[in-house]
Short mmCIF file of C-alpha atoms and ligand atoms in Angstrom, two decimals:
data_model
loop_
_atom_site.label_atom_id
_atom_site.label_comp_id
_atom_site.label_asym_id
_atom_site.label_seq_id
_atom_site.Cartn_x
_atom_site.Cartn_y
_atom_site.Cartn_z
CA MET A 947 18.72 10.98 -28.84
CA GLU A 948 17.67 8.61 -31.62
CA LYS A 949 15.15 9.19 -34.37
CA LEU A 950 13.79 7.19 -37.29
CA VAL A 951 14.23 8.80 -40.68
CA ILE A 952 11.89 7.45 -43.35
CA LYS A 953 11.96 8.35 -47.03
CA GLY A 954 8.38 7.58 -47.97
CA GLY A 955 6.38 6.48 -50.97
CA THR A 956 7.00 2.72 -50.68
CA LYS A 957 4.57 -0.09 -51.44
CA LEU A 958 5.59 -2.70 -48.87
CA LYS A 959 6.18 -6.13 -50.42
CA GLY A 960 7.59 -9.41 -49.12
CA GLU A 961 7.44 -11.63 -46.05
CA VAL A 962 7.67 -10.93 -42.34
CA THR A 963 7.72 -13.35 -39.38
CA ILE A 964 5.80 -12.46 -36.25
CA ASN A 965 7.47 -12.60 -32.82
CA GLY A 966 6.06 -13.77 -29.50
CA ALA A 967 3.32 -11.60 -28.00
CA LYS A 968 4.53 -8.68 -25.86
CA ASN A 969 1.42 -8.68 -23.68
CA ALA A 970 1.74 -12.43 -23.01
CA ALA A 971 5.48 -12.13 -22.31
CA VAL A 972 5.10 -9.34 -19.74
CA ALA A 973 2.58 -11.49 -17.83
CA ILE A 974 4.36 -14.85 -18.20
CA LEU A 975 7.67 -13.50 -16.85
CA PRO A 976 6.16 -12.43 -13.49
CA ALA A 977 4.09 -15.65 -13.54
CA THR A 978 7.38 -17.59 -13.26
CA LEU A 979 7.53 -16.30 -9.65
CA LEU A 980 4.78 -18.82 -8.85
CA ILE A 981 7.11 -21.70 -9.70
CA ASN A 982 9.30 -23.32 -7.10
CA GLY A 983 11.68 -24.63 -9.75
CA GLU A 984 13.04 -23.90 -13.20
CA CYS A 985 11.39 -23.24 -16.53
CA THR A 986 12.39 -22.35 -20.06
CA ILE A 987 10.52 -19.77 -22.11
CA GLU A 988 10.87 -19.65 -25.89
CA ASN A 989 9.67 -17.20 -28.54
CA LEU A 990 10.19 -14.35 -26.07
CA PRO A 991 10.22 -10.99 -27.88
CA ASN A 992 13.52 -9.17 -27.28
CA ILE A 993 12.01 -5.78 -26.40
CA SER A 994 12.69 -3.27 -23.64
CA ASP A 995 9.59 -4.25 -21.57
CA VAL A 996 10.91 -7.83 -21.45
CA GLN A 997 14.42 -6.66 -20.51
CA ILE A 998 13.03 -4.59 -17.64
CA SER A 999 10.84 -7.53 -16.49
CA CYS A 1000 13.97 -9.70 -16.36
CA GLU A 1001 15.85 -7.06 -14.35
CA ILE A 1002 12.98 -6.96 -11.84
CA LEU A 1003 12.90 -10.77 -11.54
CA SER A 1004 16.67 -10.82 -10.96
CA ALA A 1005 16.33 -8.15 -8.26
CA LEU A 1006 13.79 -10.41 -6.50
CA GLY A 1007 16.27 -13.29 -6.50
CA ALA A 1008 15.43 -15.20 -9.69
CA LYS A 1009 18.34 -16.59 -11.73
CA ILE A 1010 17.97 -15.79 -15.42
CA GLU A 1011 20.05 -17.18 -18.25
CA TRP A 1012 19.51 -16.19 -21.89
CA ILE A 1013 19.99 -19.35 -23.93
CA GLY A 1014 19.33 -17.75 -27.30
CA LYS A 1015 18.16 -14.43 -28.72
CA ASN A 1016 14.53 -15.26 -27.83
CA SER A 1017 14.81 -17.96 -25.14
CA ILE A 1018 15.53 -17.85 -21.44
CA LYS A 1019 15.87 -20.22 -18.55
CA ILE A 1020 14.55 -18.94 -15.21
CA ASP A 1021 15.17 -20.46 -11.80
CA THR A 1022 12.71 -19.06 -9.25
CA ARG A 1023 13.49 -21.43 -6.37
CA ASN A 1024 15.17 -18.78 -4.27
CA ILE A 1025 13.12 -15.57 -4.07
CA THR A 1026 15.02 -13.40 -1.63
CA THR A 1027 12.94 -10.22 -1.24
CA THR A 1028 9.36 -9.00 -1.60
CA ASN A 1029 10.39 -5.37 -2.30
CA ALA A 1030 10.40 -4.94 -6.06
CA PRO A 1031 12.61 -2.02 -7.21
CA LEU A 1032 10.30 1.01 -7.31
CA ASP A 1033 12.14 2.76 -10.15
CA LEU A 1034 11.90 -0.25 -12.48
CA THR A 1035 8.33 -1.23 -11.61
CA SER A 1036 7.10 2.32 -12.27
CA LYS A 1037 8.52 2.17 -15.80
CA PHE A 1038 5.85 -0.01 -17.34
CA ARG A 1039 2.29 -1.12 -16.93
CA ALA A 1040 2.60 -4.86 -16.55
CA SER A 1041 4.66 -4.60 -13.35
CA TYR A 1042 1.29 -4.93 -11.60
CA TYR A 1043 1.42 -8.67 -12.39
CA LEU A 1044 4.09 -8.95 -9.69
CA ILE A 1045 1.33 -8.33 -7.16
CA GLY A 1046 -0.76 -11.38 -8.12
CA SER A 1047 2.27 -13.66 -8.43
CA MET A 1048 4.08 -12.59 -5.27
CA LEU A 1049 0.91 -12.52 -3.13
CA SER A 1050 0.35 -16.11 -4.18
CA ARG A 1051 3.97 -17.27 -3.75
CA LYS A 1052 5.22 -15.18 -0.82
CA GLY A 1053 2.14 -13.56 0.77
CA GLU A 1054 3.43 -10.02 0.29
CA ILE A 1055 4.83 -7.56 -2.24
CA GLN A 1056 5.65 -3.91 -2.69
CA VAL A 1057 5.80 -2.35 -6.18
CA GLY A 1058 5.88 1.18 -7.62
CA MET A 1059 2.68 2.53 -9.21
CA PRO A 1060 2.65 0.97 -12.70
CA GLY A 1061 3.66 3.31 -15.56
CA GLY A 1062 3.32 2.49 -19.26
CA CYS A 1063 1.64 4.21 -22.20
CA ASN A 1064 -0.22 7.41 -21.44
CA LEU A 1065 -3.68 6.48 -22.74
CA GLY A 1066 -5.69 8.40 -20.13
CA ALA A 1067 -6.82 7.16 -16.70
CA ARG A 1068 -5.68 3.61 -15.98
CA PRO A 1069 -7.33 2.55 -12.69
CA ILE A 1070 -6.56 -0.81 -11.04
CA ASP A 1071 -9.65 -1.04 -8.83
CA GLN A 1072 -10.69 -4.38 -10.33
CA HIS A 1073 -7.28 -5.92 -9.57
CA ILE A 1074 -7.55 -4.71 -5.97
CA LYS A 1075 -11.14 -5.91 -5.64
CA GLY A 1076 -10.03 -9.40 -6.74
CA PHE A 1077 -7.07 -9.53 -4.34
CA GLU A 1078 -9.21 -8.36 -1.41
CA LEU A 1079 -11.92 -10.94 -2.14
CA LEU A 1080 -9.20 -13.60 -2.05
CA GLY A 1081 -8.22 -12.37 1.43
CA ALA A 1082 -5.41 -9.86 0.80
CA THR A 1083 -4.96 -6.37 2.21
CA VAL A 1084 -3.91 -3.77 -0.36
CA ASP A 1085 -2.60 -0.27 0.31
CA VAL A 1086 -2.00 2.30 -2.41
CA SER A 1087 -0.11 5.35 -1.17
CA GLN A 1088 2.98 7.48 -1.82
CA GLY A 1089 3.40 6.16 -5.36
CA LYS A 1090 3.54 2.52 -4.39
CA ILE A 1091 1.28 -0.49 -3.88
CA THR A 1092 1.75 -2.78 -0.91
CA ALA A 1093 -0.22 -6.02 -0.69
CA SER A 1094 -0.13 -8.81 1.86
CA ALA A 1095 -2.12 -11.89 2.91
CA ASP A 1096 -1.72 -14.55 5.59
CA LYS A 1097 -3.39 -16.89 3.16
CA LEU A 1098 -5.47 -16.59 0.00
CA VAL A 1099 -8.73 -18.51 -0.23
CA GLY A 1100 -10.56 -19.16 -3.51
CA THR A 1101 -13.88 -17.40 -4.07
CA SER A 1102 -16.23 -16.07 -6.80
CA ILE A 1103 -15.13 -12.77 -8.33
CA TYR A 1104 -17.32 -10.81 -10.74
CA MET A 1105 -15.36 -8.22 -12.74
CA ASP A 1106 -17.40 -5.00 -13.03
CA ILE A 1107 -15.65 -4.20 -16.29
CA VAL A 1108 -13.87 -6.46 -18.76
CA SER A 1109 -10.18 -5.99 -17.93
CA VAL A 1110 -7.26 -7.90 -19.42
CA GLY A 1111 -4.91 -6.93 -16.60
CA ALA A 1112 -7.32 -7.65 -13.74
CA THR A 1113 -8.31 -11.03 -15.22
CA ILE A 1114 -4.66 -12.16 -15.50
CA ASN A 1115 -3.67 -10.70 -12.13
CA VAL A 1116 -6.50 -12.40 -10.23
CA MET A 1117 -5.74 -15.64 -12.09
CA LEU A 1118 -2.10 -15.39 -10.91
CA ALA A 1119 -3.16 -14.73 -7.33
CA SER A 1120 -5.52 -17.74 -7.36
CA VAL A 1121 -3.12 -20.38 -8.67
CA LEU A 1122 -1.75 -21.32 -5.22
CA ALA A 1123 -4.83 -20.22 -3.22
CA GLU A 1124 -6.79 -22.67 -1.08
CA GLY A 1125 -9.85 -24.02 -2.97
CA THR A 1126 -11.47 -22.82 -6.17
CA THR A 1127 -11.68 -19.32 -7.63
CA VAL A 1128 -14.18 -18.41 -10.33
CA ILE A 1129 -13.64 -15.21 -12.35
CA ASP A 1130 -16.83 -14.04 -14.01
CA ASN A 1131 -16.99 -11.45 -16.83
CA ALA A 1132 -13.35 -12.28 -17.56
CA ALA A 1133 -11.50 -10.81 -20.54
CA LYS A 1134 -10.93 -13.25 -23.43
CA GLU A 1135 -7.81 -11.94 -25.21
CA PRO A 1136 -5.44 -14.56 -26.73
CA HIS A 1137 -2.71 -13.67 -24.24
CA ILE A 1138 -5.02 -14.56 -21.33
CA VAL A 1139 -5.30 -18.04 -22.81
CA ASP A 1140 -1.52 -18.06 -23.26
CA VAL A 1141 -0.82 -17.18 -19.62
CA ALA A 1142 -3.28 -19.91 -18.50
CA ASN A 1143 -1.61 -22.44 -20.85
CA PHE A 1144 1.80 -21.49 -19.45
CA LEU A 1145 0.64 -21.91 -15.85
CA ASN A 1146 -1.07 -25.24 -16.63
CA THR A 1147 2.13 -26.48 -18.31
CA MET A 1148 3.97 -25.63 -15.07
CA GLY A 1149 1.42 -27.52 -12.92
CA ALA A 1150 -1.57 -25.20 -12.35
CA ASP A 1151 -5.22 -26.20 -12.81
CA ILE A 1152 -6.97 -23.43 -14.78
CA ARG A 1153 -10.01 -24.04 -16.98
CA GLY A 1154 -12.09 -21.81 -19.23
CA ALA A 1155 -9.48 -19.19 -20.22
CA GLY A 1156 -10.68 -17.60 -23.47
CA THR A 1157 -14.30 -17.60 -22.24
CA ASP A 1158 -15.89 -15.11 -19.87
CA MET A 1159 -15.73 -17.54 -16.95
CA ILE A 1160 -12.38 -18.84 -15.72
CA LYS A 1161 -12.14 -21.46 -12.97
CA ILE A 1162 -8.89 -21.88 -11.05
CA ASN A 1163 -8.51 -24.86 -8.74
CA GLY A 1164 -5.73 -23.95 -6.31
CA VAL A 1165 -2.72 -26.29 -6.25
CA LYS A 1166 -0.05 -26.63 -3.51
CA GLU A 1167 2.98 -25.91 -5.67
CA LEU A 1168 4.10 -25.31 -9.27
CA LYS A 1169 7.13 -27.45 -9.95
CA GLY A 1170 7.93 -26.10 -13.39
CA ASN A 1171 10.69 -28.09 -15.12
CA ALA A 1172 9.00 -27.49 -18.44
CA THR A 1173 9.45 -25.47 -21.62
CA TYR A 1174 6.85 -23.06 -22.96
CA SER A 1175 6.72 -21.15 -26.24
CA ILE A 1176 4.88 -17.79 -26.25
CA VAL A 1177 1.93 -17.29 -28.62
CA PRO A 1178 2.55 -15.12 -31.76
CA ASP A 1179 1.77 -11.44 -31.27
CA GLN A 1180 -1.71 -10.66 -32.60
CA ILE A 1181 -1.06 -6.89 -32.48
CA GLU A 1182 2.26 -7.13 -34.30
CA ALA A 1183 0.60 -9.26 -37.01
CA GLY A 1184 -2.24 -6.72 -37.27
CA THR A 1185 0.30 -3.88 -37.54
CA PHE A 1186 1.88 -5.48 -40.63
CA MET A 1187 -1.57 -6.32 -42.09
CA LEU A 1188 -2.60 -2.67 -41.87
CA ALA A 1189 0.81 -1.55 -43.17
CA ALA A 1190 0.16 -3.67 -46.28
CA VAL A 1191 -3.21 -1.99 -46.84
CA ALA A 1192 -2.01 1.55 -46.07
CA SER A 1193 0.94 1.26 -48.49
CA ARG A 1194 -1.11 -0.48 -51.24
CA GLY A 1195 1.41 -3.29 -50.81
CA ASP A 1196 1.45 -7.09 -50.57
CA ILE A 1197 2.80 -8.79 -47.42
CA LEU A 1198 2.87 -12.45 -46.36
CA ILE A 1199 2.76 -12.46 -42.56
CA LYS A 1200 4.18 -15.71 -41.22
CA ASN A 1201 3.93 -17.35 -37.78
CA CYS A 1202 0.58 -15.92 -36.71
CA ILE A 1203 -2.72 -17.44 -35.57
CA THR A 1204 -5.21 -16.13 -38.10
CA LYS A 1205 -8.17 -16.93 -35.83
CA HIS A 1206 -6.88 -14.14 -33.54
CA LEU A 1207 -6.98 -11.70 -36.47
CA GLU A 1208 -10.61 -12.11 -37.53
CA SER A 1209 -11.80 -8.62 -36.57
CA ILE A 1210 -8.92 -7.02 -38.50
CA THR A 1211 -9.42 -9.31 -41.50
CA ALA A 1212 -13.13 -8.42 -41.59
CA LYS A 1213 -12.40 -4.67 -41.62
CA ILE A 1214 -9.67 -5.00 -44.27
CA LEU A 1215 -12.09 -6.90 -46.56
CA GLU A 1216 -14.81 -4.30 -45.86
CA ILE A 1217 -12.60 -1.42 -47.02
CA GLY A 1218 -11.56 -3.21 -50.22
CA GLY A 1219 -8.31 -4.92 -49.21
CA ASN A 1220 -7.58 -8.59 -49.91
CA VAL A 1221 -6.78 -11.32 -47.41
CA GLU A 1222 -5.67 -14.91 -47.97
CA ASP A 1223 -5.87 -16.98 -44.78
CA HIS A 1224 -3.41 -19.90 -44.54
CA GLY A 1225 -4.08 -20.73 -40.85
CA ASP A 1226 -0.57 -20.01 -39.56
CA SER A 1227 0.22 -17.25 -42.04
CA ILE A 1228 -1.83 -14.59 -43.75
CA ARG A 1229 -1.30 -12.67 -47.00
CA VAL A 1230 -2.70 -9.14 -47.17
CA TRP A 1231 -2.62 -6.95 -50.24
CA CYS A 1232 -4.40 -3.89 -51.55
CA ASN A 1233 -4.22 -2.50 -55.07
CA GLU A 1234 -6.47 0.52 -54.75
CA ARG A 1235 -7.31 3.34 -52.40
CA PRO A 1236 -9.23 1.77 -49.48
CA ASN A 1237 -12.84 2.74 -48.79
CA LYS A 1238 -14.09 4.63 -45.74
CA ALA A 1239 -15.12 2.72 -42.61
CA SER A 1240 -16.73 3.08 -39.22
CA ILE A 1241 -14.88 1.36 -36.38
CA LYS A 1242 -15.41 0.92 -32.67
CA THR A 1243 -12.70 -0.60 -30.49
CA LEU A 1244 -13.88 -3.35 -28.15
CA PRO A 1245 -12.46 -6.10 -25.93
CA TYR A 1246 -11.53 -9.31 -27.81
CA PRO A 1247 -12.95 -10.60 -30.14
CA GLY A 1248 -13.84 -7.01 -31.12
CA PHE A 1249 -11.52 -4.66 -33.00
CA PRO A 1250 -8.48 -4.15 -30.70
CA THR A 1251 -7.70 -0.71 -29.32
CA ASP A 1252 -4.00 -1.53 -29.81
CA LEU A 1253 -4.55 -1.47 -33.61
CA GLN A 1254 -6.69 1.66 -33.61
CA PRO A 1255 -3.86 4.13 -34.45
CA GLN A 1256 -2.54 1.89 -37.26
CA MET A 1257 -6.10 1.69 -38.68
CA GLY A 1258 -6.27 5.48 -38.32
CA VAL A 1259 -3.39 5.79 -40.80
CA VAL A 1260 -5.27 3.60 -43.30
CA LEU A 1261 -8.44 5.69 -42.95
CA SER A 1262 -6.52 8.99 -43.19
CA THR A 1263 -5.98 8.30 -46.91
CA ALA A 1264 -9.18 6.29 -47.57
CA ASN A 1265 -11.89 7.26 -50.01
CA GLY A 1266 -14.50 9.31 -48.11
CA ASN A 1267 -15.23 10.11 -44.47
CA SER A 1268 -14.55 7.58 -41.73
CA ARG A 1269 -15.13 7.46 -38.01
CA ILE A 1270 -13.38 5.68 -35.13
CA VAL A 1271 -14.93 5.36 -31.68
CA GLU A 1272 -12.35 4.44 -29.02
CA SER A 1273 -14.30 2.68 -26.29
CA ILE A 1274 -11.42 1.42 -24.12
CA TRP A 1275 -9.10 4.39 -23.45
CA ASP A 1276 -9.88 8.08 -22.82
CA SER A 1277 -6.84 9.51 -24.55
CA ARG A 1278 -5.81 7.47 -27.55
CA PHE A 1279 -6.09 10.01 -30.36
CA GLN A 1280 -2.89 11.96 -29.66
CA TYR A 1281 -1.41 10.44 -32.84
CA THR A 1282 -4.07 12.19 -34.97
CA GLU A 1283 -2.40 15.57 -34.30
CA GLU A 1284 0.85 14.14 -35.67
CA LEU A 1285 -0.94 12.74 -38.74
CA ASN A 1286 -2.50 16.17 -39.31
CA LYS A 1287 1.06 17.60 -39.40
CA MET A 1288 1.58 15.15 -42.28
CA GLY A 1289 -1.42 16.46 -44.21
CA ALA A 1290 -4.21 14.27 -42.81
CA ASN A 1291 -7.59 15.79 -42.04
CA ILE A 1292 -8.72 14.29 -38.74
CA MET A 1293 -10.84 15.85 -36.02
CA ALA A 1294 -10.71 14.07 -32.66
CA GLN A 1295 -13.36 14.95 -30.10
CA GLY A 1296 -13.35 12.98 -26.85
CA LYS A 1297 -13.60 9.31 -27.68
CA THR A 1298 -14.48 9.80 -31.37
CA ALA A 1299 -12.28 10.78 -34.29
CA PHE A 1300 -13.62 11.86 -37.70
CA PHE A 1301 -11.41 11.23 -40.73
CA GLU A 1302 -11.80 13.08 -44.02
CA GLY A 1303 -9.71 10.92 -46.35
CA VAL A 1304 -6.94 12.84 -48.16
CA ASP A 1305 -5.18 11.80 -51.36
CA HIS A 1306 -1.77 11.38 -49.73
CA LEU A 1307 0.31 12.23 -46.64
CA VAL A 1308 3.44 14.36 -46.70
CA GLY A 1309 6.58 13.72 -44.60
CA ALA A 1310 7.12 15.82 -41.45
CA PRO A 1311 8.88 15.65 -38.06
CA VAL A 1312 6.50 13.84 -35.67
CA TYR A 1313 6.50 12.59 -32.07
CA SER A 1314 5.38 9.18 -30.91
CA SER A 1315 3.14 9.57 -27.83
CA ASP A 1316 2.90 5.86 -27.04
CA LEU A 1317 3.81 2.43 -28.37
CA ARG A 1318 1.06 1.87 -30.94
CA ALA A 1319 1.00 5.55 -31.96
CA GLY A 1320 4.69 5.03 -32.78
CA ALA A 1321 3.87 2.05 -35.02
CA ALA A 1322 1.18 4.11 -36.75
CA LEU A 1323 3.64 6.95 -37.43
CA ILE A 1324 6.12 4.50 -38.99
CA ILE A 1325 3.38 3.32 -41.39
CA ALA A 1326 2.45 6.95 -42.08
CA GLY A 1327 6.10 7.79 -42.85
CA ILE A 1328 6.38 4.83 -45.22
CA ILE A 1329 3.33 5.90 -47.28
CA ALA A 1330 3.99 9.67 -47.17
CA GLU A 1331 5.63 11.69 -49.91
CA GLY A 1332 9.04 12.98 -48.79
CA THR A 1333 10.91 12.49 -45.51
CA THR A 1334 9.44 11.82 -42.07
CA GLU A 1335 11.42 11.99 -38.83
CA ILE A 1336 9.97 10.13 -35.84
CA TYR A 1337 11.06 11.02 -32.30
CA ASN A 1338 10.45 9.37 -28.89
CA LEU A 1339 11.54 5.91 -30.03
CA GLN A 1340 11.62 4.58 -26.47
CA HIS A 1341 7.88 3.98 -26.78
CA ILE A 1342 8.26 1.92 -29.96
CA ASP A 1343 11.18 -0.11 -28.58
CA ARG A 1344 9.03 -1.18 -25.64
CA GLY A 1345 6.97 -3.44 -27.87
CA TYR A 1346 8.46 -4.05 -31.32
CA GLU A 1347 11.72 -5.97 -31.83
CA ASN A 1348 13.96 -4.70 -34.64
CA ILE A 1349 11.10 -2.78 -36.16
CA GLU A 1350 13.06 -0.76 -38.71
CA GLU A 1351 15.00 -3.78 -39.97
CA ARG A 1352 11.79 -5.71 -40.52
CA PHE A 1353 10.16 -2.84 -42.44
CA ARG A 1354 13.40 -2.40 -44.42
CA LYS A 1355 13.17 -6.04 -45.55
CA LEU A 1356 9.71 -5.19 -46.91
CA GLY A 1357 11.20 -2.39 -49.00
CA ALA A 1358 10.90 0.62 -46.69
CA ASN A 1359 13.65 3.23 -46.72
CA ILE A 1360 14.01 3.63 -42.95
CA GLU A 1361 17.08 4.36 -40.82
CA ARG A 1362 17.67 4.83 -37.09
CA VAL A 1363 19.86 7.89 -36.68
CA LYS A 1364 21.62 9.21 -33.54
CA GLU A 1365 21.39 12.97 -33.14
C1 UD1 B 1780 -4.02 -4.35 -21.68
C2 UD1 B 1780 -2.89 -4.22 -22.67
C3 UD1 B 1780 -3.04 -2.94 -23.49
C4 UD1 B 1780 -4.43 -2.89 -24.13
C5 UD1 B 1780 -5.54 -3.13 -23.10
C6 UD1 B 1780 -6.91 -3.26 -23.74
C7 UD1 B 1780 -1.12 -5.34 -21.48
C8 UD1 B 1780 0.19 -5.23 -20.77
N1 UD1 B 1780 -1.64 -4.21 -21.93
O1 UD1 B 1780 -3.92 -3.23 -20.81
O2 UD1 B 1780 -2.03 -2.94 -24.50
O3 UD1 B 1780 -4.62 -1.62 -24.73
O4 UD1 B 1780 -5.27 -4.35 -22.38
O5 UD1 B 1780 -6.91 -4.29 -24.68
O6 UD1 B 1780 -1.64 -6.43 -21.66
N2 UD1 B 1780 -10.08 -0.65 -16.02
C9 UD1 B 1780 -10.71 -0.23 -14.86
N3 UD1 B 1780 -10.31 -0.79 -13.67
C10 UD1 B 1780 -9.35 -1.75 -13.61
C11 UD1 B 1780 -8.72 -2.16 -14.79
C12 UD1 B 1780 -9.12 -1.59 -15.98
O7 UD1 B 1780 -11.60 0.63 -14.89
O8 UD1 B 1780 -9.05 -2.21 -12.49
C13 UD1 B 1780 -10.54 -0.08 -17.32
C14 UD1 B 1780 -9.42 0.68 -18.03
O9 UD1 B 1780 -9.38 2.03 -17.60
C15 UD1 B 1780 -9.84 0.53 -19.47
C16 UD1 B 1780 -10.49 -0.85 -19.53
O10 UD1 B 1780 -10.82 -1.17 -18.18
O11 UD1 B 1780 -10.82 1.49 -19.78
C17 UD1 B 1780 -9.63 -1.94 -20.08
O12 UD1 B 1780 -8.41 -1.99 -19.41
P1 UD1 B 1780 -7.54 -3.33 -19.27
O13 UD1 B 1780 -8.15 -4.39 -20.15
O14 UD1 B 1780 -7.34 -3.63 -17.85
O15 UD1 B 1780 -6.15 -2.87 -19.91
P2 UD1 B 1780 -4.70 -3.23 -19.42
O16 UD1 B 1780 -4.68 -4.61 -18.88
O17 UD1 B 1780 -4.12 -2.13 -18.62
#
């Protein structure tokens, strides 16, 4: 078993470069199944979710060649089976994108029930509603999802709730459908735009991604033969921005799209931090104890739920009493119990957490309950007095490449230790 050992009390200083977005990568990889040809993907984060996605694609018959640490070439001309390995597909959430892609390309697919972070109930009714309206039959039983369609026909689909996954999945299913599909009340996250840009580069006809209405004109085939570079990770950039504030440090975050970070920038300014926006890089620094804040997570362009735990660390040592309302997930405050072990004073009740800001945190052994909780605990360990040990690193490795090395370059005293 591995753990991270952090000797805390560091003000993070220096530069960090942001990798390609995890949530775009885990959708773009299955999207390659729509292509009857080859494509090259660059700026791919080298994380365990991406490695598993590649294993699944290989098992379906795709030929994958890594042509650099963050670039791959994929040949999806010869897809040999529609049974995705159940053990691998149940390991992470985004395996549900295989359904949209394979329905569109092959007319059938079987995957394991998607796993991923335990954030409370994670229904997929909106995905299924979309597939059925396009003409597919979907069966969910015995821990697996089976979907099939003789043909998919474009139609109007209104999403009852704003869902990132359902928007992308229905978009994937519509790319090769007959006629035009319109998705109404679509999610607007940057990685939705990125998946649409990828598909258009490969030959699809998708308009309106990034707004709440996406129109997909079905095409006969995606030929590929193109290269695509994945958008910088908005959540990774936000993680380092909040690490700068929490540690009273000064970090220049390079290779990001600052437009995607507006909600985080606004909150950092509100609590007394400083932000310098250079368009494709952003400098964040904070000289004093941040002020209290009230935050509600919302779909993009609102404050992202995936930065809520990292913001929780900032507020745990802010001046005064703060409040976070988590409006996306039922169970995303598990990290607050770990912060309380480190001396924080947080009371989580249902979807609201109340923070009484303390002067400082103190190192302790803590357990990461999910990916972003893990990132939050790393920040907490870096700012705490004494030594913090973080367990359950498999969650963190799902979404952050070389995380300890990158924090070390910013001055953190952090080691990965095998027990
Ligand atoms: C994606 C992200 C995840 C992020 C979340 C919200 C990926 C791989 N993961 O997850 O990191 O936290 O967006 O920004 O991109 N819902 C339904 N029915 C559905 C689908 C969703 O009720 O069919 C609900 C969910 O329970 C949740 C809300 O809609 O309350 C948003 O979920 P959704 O946007 O779909 O999240 P994911 O795509 O799973």
